[in-house]
């Protein structure tokens, strides 16, 4: 029993140590941005950092920027939300980068879904959009009168599930899809 407890503790410590972490870095103009550190696979972190840098090139060359970031990690995916408020920008820019922690590359949000279950997951999302209240982005999402495809929507992660936004235009009240509604179609379950 004692050996089992020790083994479980070592496994738990190893899995905690392999979590991706981010530290702050600041451009000379004041823009704060994330830098990835991934002890499990440093090459993945290097790839992510190169992509983050490419996505912030215009902010880096601006004379003055105020920026911040947030993140949500679900399984082998992490979504970064970069907020860039630069003097050269007409308005505050929100940039979302969705990474696979297996490759460090940007992936579509549909990558959360098991390839064999993607079609069923999309069907369930369409049902939930149809059932959503009129105070949501439902009208903008179904304006073409057909079922949504993955390319017709923008997905964002939030604590309890997915937020479904229309691809074009702005909507302040996305349709929220709880994890419990799509969990059977995902690659992995979330705690």
PDB file of C-alpha atoms in Angstrom:
ATOM      1  CA  UNK A   1       0.000   0.000   0.000  1.00  0.00           C
ATOM      2  CA  UNK A   2       2.842   2.332   0.905  1.00  0.00           C
ATOM      3  CA  UNK A   3       4.513   1.722  -2.471  1.00  0.00           C
ATOM      4  CA  UNK A   4       1.267   2.343  -4.294  1.00  0.00           C
ATOM      5  CA  UNK A   5       0.836   5.712  -2.576  1.00  0.00           C
ATOM      6  CA  UNK A   6       4.444   6.678  -3.384  1.00  0.00           C
ATOM      7  CA  UNK A   7       3.997   5.662  -7.016  1.00  0.00           C
ATOM      8  CA  UNK A   8       0.787   7.661  -7.319  1.00  0.00           C
ATOM      9  CA  UNK A   9       2.484  10.728  -5.830  1.00  0.00           C
ATOM     10  CA  UNK A  10       5.368  10.448  -8.320  1.00  0.00           C
ATOM     11  CA  UNK A  11       2.945  10.141 -11.235  1.00  0.00           C
ATOM     12  CA  UNK A  12       0.951  13.127  -9.986  1.00  0.00           C
ATOM     13  CA  UNK A  13       4.101  15.231  -9.537  1.00  0.00           C
ATOM     14  CA  UNK A  14       5.300  14.248 -13.025  1.00  0.00           C
ATOM     15  CA  UNK A  15       2.007  15.258 -14.623  1.00  0.00           C
ATOM     16  CA  UNK A  16       1.953  18.570 -12.760  1.00  0.00           C
ATOM     17  CA  UNK A  17       5.536  19.270 -13.827  1.00  0.00           C
ATOM     18  CA  UNK A  18       4.635  18.658 -17.491  1.00  0.00           C
ATOM     19  CA  UNK A  19       1.885  21.300 -17.575  1.00  0.00           C
ATOM     20  CA  UNK A  20       2.454  24.171 -19.950  1.00  0.00           C
ATOM     21  CA  UNK A  21       3.289  27.415 -18.209  1.00  0.00           C
ATOM     22  CA  UNK A  22       3.493  30.997 -19.404  1.00  0.00           C
ATOM     23  CA  UNK A  23       5.599  33.868 -18.190  1.00  0.00           C
ATOM     24  CA  UNK A  24       5.280  37.570 -18.981  1.00  0.00           C
ATOM     25  CA  UNK A  25       7.485  39.431 -21.366  1.00  0.00           C
ATOM     26  CA  UNK A  26       7.186  43.079 -22.397  1.00  0.00           C
ATOM     27  CA  UNK A  27       8.097  44.854 -25.621  1.00  0.00           C
ATOM     28  CA  UNK A  28       9.952  48.171 -25.337  1.00  0.00           C
ATOM     29  CA  UNK A  29       6.658  49.974 -26.072  1.00  0.00           C
ATOM     30  CA  UNK A  30       4.910  48.525 -22.993  1.00  0.00           C
ATOM     31  CA  UNK A  31       3.019  45.640 -24.613  1.00  0.00           C
ATOM     32  CA  UNK A  32       2.866  42.637 -22.267  1.00  0.00           C
ATOM     33  CA  UNK A  33       2.625  39.199 -23.902  1.00  0.00           C
ATOM     34  CA  UNK A  34       3.035  35.514 -22.968  1.00  0.00           C
ATOM     35  CA  UNK A  35       6.045  33.256 -23.414  1.00  0.00           C
ATOM     36  CA  UNK A  36       5.392  29.500 -23.304  1.00  0.00           C
ATOM     37  CA  UNK A  37       7.458  27.059 -21.224  1.00  0.00           C
ATOM     38  CA  UNK A  38       6.753  23.352 -21.656  1.00  0.00           C
ATOM     39  CA  UNK A  39       9.088  20.980 -19.854  1.00  0.00           C
ATOM     40  CA  UNK A  40       7.438  17.961 -21.477  1.00  0.00           C
ATOM     41  CA  UNK A  41       8.407  19.150 -24.972  1.00  0.00           C
ATOM     42  CA  UNK A  42      10.467  22.351 -25.311  1.00  0.00           C
ATOM     43  CA  UNK A  43      10.150  22.199 -29.119  1.00  0.00           C
ATOM     44  CA  UNK A  44       6.383  22.698 -28.770  1.00  0.00           C
ATOM     45  CA  UNK A  45       6.996  25.806 -26.641  1.00  0.00           C
ATOM     46  CA  UNK A  46       9.489  27.146 -29.199  1.00  0.00           C
ATOM     47  CA  UNK A  47       6.954  26.679 -31.994  1.00  0.00           C
ATOM     48  CA  UNK A  48       4.219  28.381 -29.978  1.00  0.00           C
ATOM     49  CA  UNK A  49       6.485  31.296 -29.071  1.00  0.00           C
ATOM     50  CA  UNK A  50       7.391  31.848 -32.730  1.00  0.00           C
ATOM     51  CA  UNK A  51       3.682  31.938 -33.644  1.00  0.00           C
ATOM     52  CA  UNK A  52       2.896  34.340 -30.783  1.00  0.00           C
ATOM     53  CA  UNK A  53       5.709  36.640 -31.940  1.00  0.00           C
ATOM     54  CA  UNK A  54       4.435  36.565 -35.566  1.00  0.00           C
ATOM     55  CA  UNK A  55       0.939  37.463 -34.376  1.00  0.00           C
ATOM     56  CA  UNK A  56       2.228  40.451 -32.426  1.00  0.00           C
ATOM     57  CA  UNK A  57       4.608  41.959 -34.988  1.00  0.00           C
ATOM     58  CA  UNK A  58       2.347  44.965 -35.632  1.00  0.00           C
ATOM     59  CA  UNK A  59       1.962  45.597 -31.908  1.00  0.00           C
ATOM     60  CA  UNK A  60       5.707  45.369 -31.347  1.00  0.00           C
ATOM     61  CA  UNK A  61       6.480  48.118 -33.887  1.00  0.00           C
ATOM     62  CA  UNK A  62       3.780  50.464 -32.581  1.00  0.00           C
ATOM     63  CA  UNK A  63       5.032  53.465 -30.611  1.00  0.00           C
ATOM     64  CA  UNK A  64       2.937  52.697 -27.539  1.00  0.00           C
ATOM     65  CA  UNK A  65       0.910  49.641 -26.569  1.00  0.00           C
ATOM     66  CA  UNK A  66      -0.908  48.402 -23.532  1.00  0.00           C
ATOM     67  CA  UNK A  67      -1.489  44.699 -23.721  1.00  0.00           C
ATOM     68  CA  UNK A  68      -2.391  41.709 -21.673  1.00  0.00           C
ATOM     69  CA  UNK A  69      -3.335  38.087 -22.165  1.00  0.00           C
ATOM     70  CA  UNK A  70      -5.355  35.261 -20.707  1.00  0.00           C
ATOM     71  CA  UNK A  71      -5.519  31.570 -21.409  1.00  0.00           C
ATOM     72  CA  UNK A  72      -7.716  28.517 -21.121  1.00  0.00           C
ATOM     73  CA  UNK A  73      -6.234  25.026 -21.289  1.00  0.00           C
ATOM     74  CA  UNK A  74      -8.390  22.010 -22.049  1.00  0.00           C
ATOM     75  CA  UNK A  75      -6.611  18.706 -22.424  1.00  0.00           C
ATOM     76  CA  UNK A  76      -3.944  18.963 -25.119  1.00  0.00           C
ATOM     77  CA  UNK A  77      -5.154  22.371 -26.304  1.00  0.00           C
ATOM     78  CA  UNK A  78      -4.594  25.888 -25.056  1.00  0.00           C
ATOM     79  CA  UNK A  79      -6.367  29.049 -26.170  1.00  0.00           C
ATOM     80  CA  UNK A  80      -4.518  32.333 -25.737  1.00  0.00           C
ATOM     81  CA  UNK A  81      -6.487  35.577 -25.715  1.00  0.00           C
ATOM     82  CA  UNK A  82      -4.173  38.458 -26.546  1.00  0.00           C
ATOM     83  CA  UNK A  83      -5.475  41.982 -25.921  1.00  0.00           C
ATOM     84  CA  UNK A  84      -3.610  44.666 -27.863  1.00  0.00           C
ATOM     85  CA  UNK A  85      -4.406  48.330 -27.306  1.00  0.00           C
ATOM     86  CA  UNK A  86      -1.876  50.230 -29.388  1.00  0.00           C
ATOM     87  CA  UNK A  87      -1.774  53.898 -30.316  1.00  0.00           C
ATOM     88  CA  UNK A  88      -1.601  52.918 -34.010  1.00  0.00           C
ATOM     89  CA  UNK A  89      -4.750  50.760 -33.820  1.00  0.00           C
ATOM     90  CA  UNK A  90      -8.231  52.180 -34.428  1.00  0.00           C
ATOM     91  CA  UNK A  91      -9.585  50.145 -31.499  1.00  0.00           C
ATOM     92  CA  UNK A  92      -8.508  47.506 -29.001  1.00  0.00           C
ATOM     93  CA  UNK A  93      -7.690  44.296 -30.844  1.00  0.00           C
ATOM     94  CA  UNK A  94      -8.604  40.892 -29.383  1.00  0.00           C
ATOM     95  CA  UNK A  95      -6.621  38.028 -30.875  1.00  0.00           C
ATOM     96  CA  UNK A  96      -7.314  34.384 -30.124  1.00  0.00           C
ATOM     97  CA  UNK A  97      -4.724  31.708 -30.798  1.00  0.00           C
ATOM     98  CA  UNK A  98      -5.725  28.057 -30.374  1.00  0.00           C
ATOM     99  CA  UNK A  99      -2.773  25.688 -30.065  1.00  0.00           C
ATOM    100  CA  UNK A 100      -2.328  21.933 -30.024  1.00  0.00           C
ATOM    101  CA  UNK A 101       0.098  20.973 -27.258  1.00  0.00           C
ATOM    102  CA  UNK A 102       1.078  17.921 -29.281  1.00  0.00           C
ATOM    103  CA  UNK A 103       2.575  19.997 -32.122  1.00  0.00           C
ATOM    104  CA  UNK A 104       2.674  23.613 -30.926  1.00  0.00           C
ATOM    105  CA  UNK A 105       0.833  24.600 -34.087  1.00  0.00           C
ATOM    106  CA  UNK A 106      -2.393  26.568 -34.424  1.00  0.00           C
ATOM    107  CA  UNK A 107      -5.392  24.300 -35.001  1.00  0.00           C
ATOM    108  CA  UNK A 108      -9.101  24.766 -35.632  1.00  0.00           C
ATOM    109  CA  UNK A 109     -11.422  24.473 -32.647  1.00  0.00           C
ATOM    110  CA  UNK A 110     -12.974  21.430 -34.287  1.00  0.00           C
ATOM    111  CA  UNK A 111      -9.701  19.697 -33.323  1.00  0.00           C
ATOM    112  CA  UNK A 112     -11.212  19.320 -29.823  1.00  0.00           C
ATOM    113  CA  UNK A 113     -13.582  16.735 -31.277  1.00  0.00           C
ATOM    114  CA  UNK A 114     -12.851  13.080 -31.922  1.00  0.00           C
ATOM    115  CA  UNK A 115     -12.476  12.744 -35.712  1.00  0.00           C
ATOM    116  CA  UNK A 116     -15.053   9.921 -35.736  1.00  0.00           C
ATOM    117  CA  UNK A 117     -17.534  12.048 -33.752  1.00  0.00           C
ATOM    118  CA  UNK A 118     -17.053  15.483 -35.373  1.00  0.00           C
ATOM    119  CA  UNK A 119     -20.190  15.239 -37.497  1.00  0.00           C
ATOM    120  CA  UNK A 120     -22.312  14.258 -34.481  1.00  0.00           C
ATOM    121  CA  UNK A 121     -20.738  17.049 -32.433  1.00  0.00           C
ATOM    122  CA  UNK A 122     -21.588  19.579 -35.144  1.00  0.00           C
ATOM    123  CA  UNK A 123     -25.161  18.261 -35.285  1.00  0.00           C
ATOM    124  CA  UNK A 124     -25.478  18.724 -31.506  1.00  0.00           C
ATOM    125  CA  UNK A 125     -24.080  22.261 -31.713  1.00  0.00           C
ATOM    126  CA  UNK A 126     -26.630  23.069 -34.435  1.00  0.00           C
ATOM    127  CA  UNK A 127     -29.435  21.752 -32.211  1.00  0.00           C
ATOM    128  CA  UNK A 128     -28.251  23.870 -29.283  1.00  0.00           C
ATOM    129  CA  UNK A 129     -27.967  26.981 -31.466  1.00  0.00           C
ATOM    130  CA  UNK A 130     -31.525  26.391 -32.731  1.00  0.00           C
ATOM    131  CA  UNK A 131     -32.765  26.014 -29.140  1.00  0.00           C
ATOM    132  CA  UNK A 132     -30.909  29.111 -27.884  1.00  0.00           C
ATOM    133  CA  UNK A 133     -32.829  32.148 -26.689  1.00  0.00           C
ATOM    134  CA  UNK A 134     -33.447  35.146 -28.920  1.00  0.00           C
ATOM    135  CA  UNK A 135     -31.171  37.276 -26.730  1.00  0.00           C
ATOM    136  CA  UNK A 136     -28.127  35.352 -28.067  1.00  0.00           C
ATOM    137  CA  UNK A 137     -26.303  35.430 -31.397  1.00  0.00           C
ATOM    138  CA  UNK A 138     -28.738  32.806 -32.680  1.00  0.00           C
ATOM    139  CA  UNK A 139     -30.193  35.058 -35.408  1.00  0.00           C
ATOM    140  CA  UNK A 140     -26.763  35.915 -36.810  1.00  0.00           C
ATOM    141  CA  UNK A 141     -25.662  32.284 -36.670  1.00  0.00           C
ATOM    142  CA  UNK A 142     -28.646  30.881 -38.557  1.00  0.00           C
ATOM    143  CA  UNK A 143     -29.197  33.823 -40.908  1.00  0.00           C
ATOM    144  CA  UNK A 144     -28.397  31.710 -43.980  1.00  0.00           C
ATOM    145  CA  UNK A 145     -31.221  29.304 -43.059  1.00  0.00           C
ATOM    146  CA  UNK A 146     -29.010  26.229 -43.174  1.00  0.00           C
ATOM    147  CA  UNK A 147     -27.173  24.218 -40.585  1.00  0.00           C
ATOM    148  CA  UNK A 148     -23.848  25.637 -39.477  1.00  0.00           C
ATOM    149  CA  UNK A 149     -20.585  24.188 -40.712  1.00  0.00           C
ATOM    150  CA  UNK A 150     -17.386  24.478 -38.722  1.00  0.00           C
ATOM    151  CA  UNK A 151     -16.347  27.338 -41.017  1.00  0.00           C
ATOM    152  CA  UNK A 152     -19.575  29.299 -40.319  1.00  0.00           C
ATOM    153  CA  UNK A 153     -18.791  29.960 -36.668  1.00  0.00           C
ATOM    154  CA  UNK A 154     -16.074  31.183 -34.392  1.00  0.00           C
ATOM    155  CA  UNK A 155     -15.643  29.145 -31.239  1.00  0.00           C
ATOM    156  CA  UNK A 156     -14.158  30.391 -27.982  1.00  0.00           C
ATOM    157  CA  UNK A 157     -13.459  28.394 -24.843  1.00  0.00           C
ATOM    158  CA  UNK A 158     -14.865  29.330 -21.484  1.00  0.00           C
ATOM    159  CA  UNK A 159     -14.884  27.561 -18.148  1.00  0.00           C
ATOM    160  CA  UNK A 160     -18.137  25.651 -18.630  1.00  0.00           C
ATOM    161  CA  UNK A 161     -17.876  24.923 -22.355  1.00  0.00           C
ATOM    162  CA  UNK A 162     -17.832  26.555 -25.761  1.00  0.00           C
ATOM    163  CA  UNK A 163     -19.052  29.956 -26.894  1.00  0.00           C
ATOM    164  CA  UNK A 164     -20.399  29.959 -30.441  1.00  0.00           C
ATOM    165  CA  UNK A 165     -20.029  33.293 -32.260  1.00  0.00           C
ATOM    166  CA  UNK A 166     -20.975  34.162 -35.848  1.00  0.00           C
ATOM    167  CA  UNK A 167     -17.969  34.156 -38.181  1.00  0.00           C
ATOM    168  CA  UNK A 168     -18.719  37.626 -39.519  1.00  0.00           C
ATOM    169  CA  UNK A 169     -19.856  40.628 -37.535  1.00  0.00           C
ATOM    170  CA  UNK A 170     -19.932  41.186 -33.818  1.00  0.00           C
ATOM    171  CA  UNK A 171     -22.292  39.751 -31.278  1.00  0.00           C
ATOM    172  CA  UNK A 172     -21.971  40.341 -27.560  1.00  0.00           C
ATOM    173  CA  UNK A 173     -24.019  37.371 -26.369  1.00  0.00           C
ATOM    174  CA  UNK A 174     -22.733  34.139 -27.939  1.00  0.00           C
ATOM    175  CA  UNK A 175     -24.587  30.858 -27.749  1.00  0.00           C
ATOM    176  CA  UNK A 176     -23.049  28.895 -24.876  1.00  0.00           C
ATOM    177  CA  UNK A 177     -22.627  25.159 -25.259  1.00  0.00           C
ATOM    178  CA  UNK A 178     -21.874  23.392 -21.946  1.00  0.00           C
ATOM    179  CA  UNK A 179     -19.219  20.681 -21.931  1.00  0.00           C
ATOM    180  CA  UNK A 180     -21.883  18.231 -20.748  1.00  0.00           C
ATOM    181  CA  UNK A 181     -23.734  18.670 -24.064  1.00  0.00           C
ATOM    182  CA  UNK A 182     -20.750  17.775 -26.259  1.00  0.00           C
ATOM    183  CA  UNK A 183     -18.507  15.686 -23.995  1.00  0.00           C
ATOM    184  CA  UNK A 184     -19.292  12.390 -25.762  1.00  0.00           C
ATOM    185  CA  UNK A 185     -17.964  13.842 -29.032  1.00  0.00           C
ATOM    186  CA  UNK A 186     -14.685  15.241 -27.686  1.00  0.00           C
ATOM    187  CA  UNK A 187     -11.222  13.674 -27.897  1.00  0.00           C
ATOM    188  CA  UNK A 188     -10.969  13.732 -24.120  1.00  0.00           C
ATOM    189  CA  UNK A 189     -13.122  14.483 -21.100  1.00  0.00           C
ATOM    190  CA  UNK A 190     -12.610  17.535 -18.922  1.00  0.00           C
ATOM    191  CA  UNK A 191     -12.744  17.565 -15.160  1.00  0.00           C
TER     192      UNK A 191
END
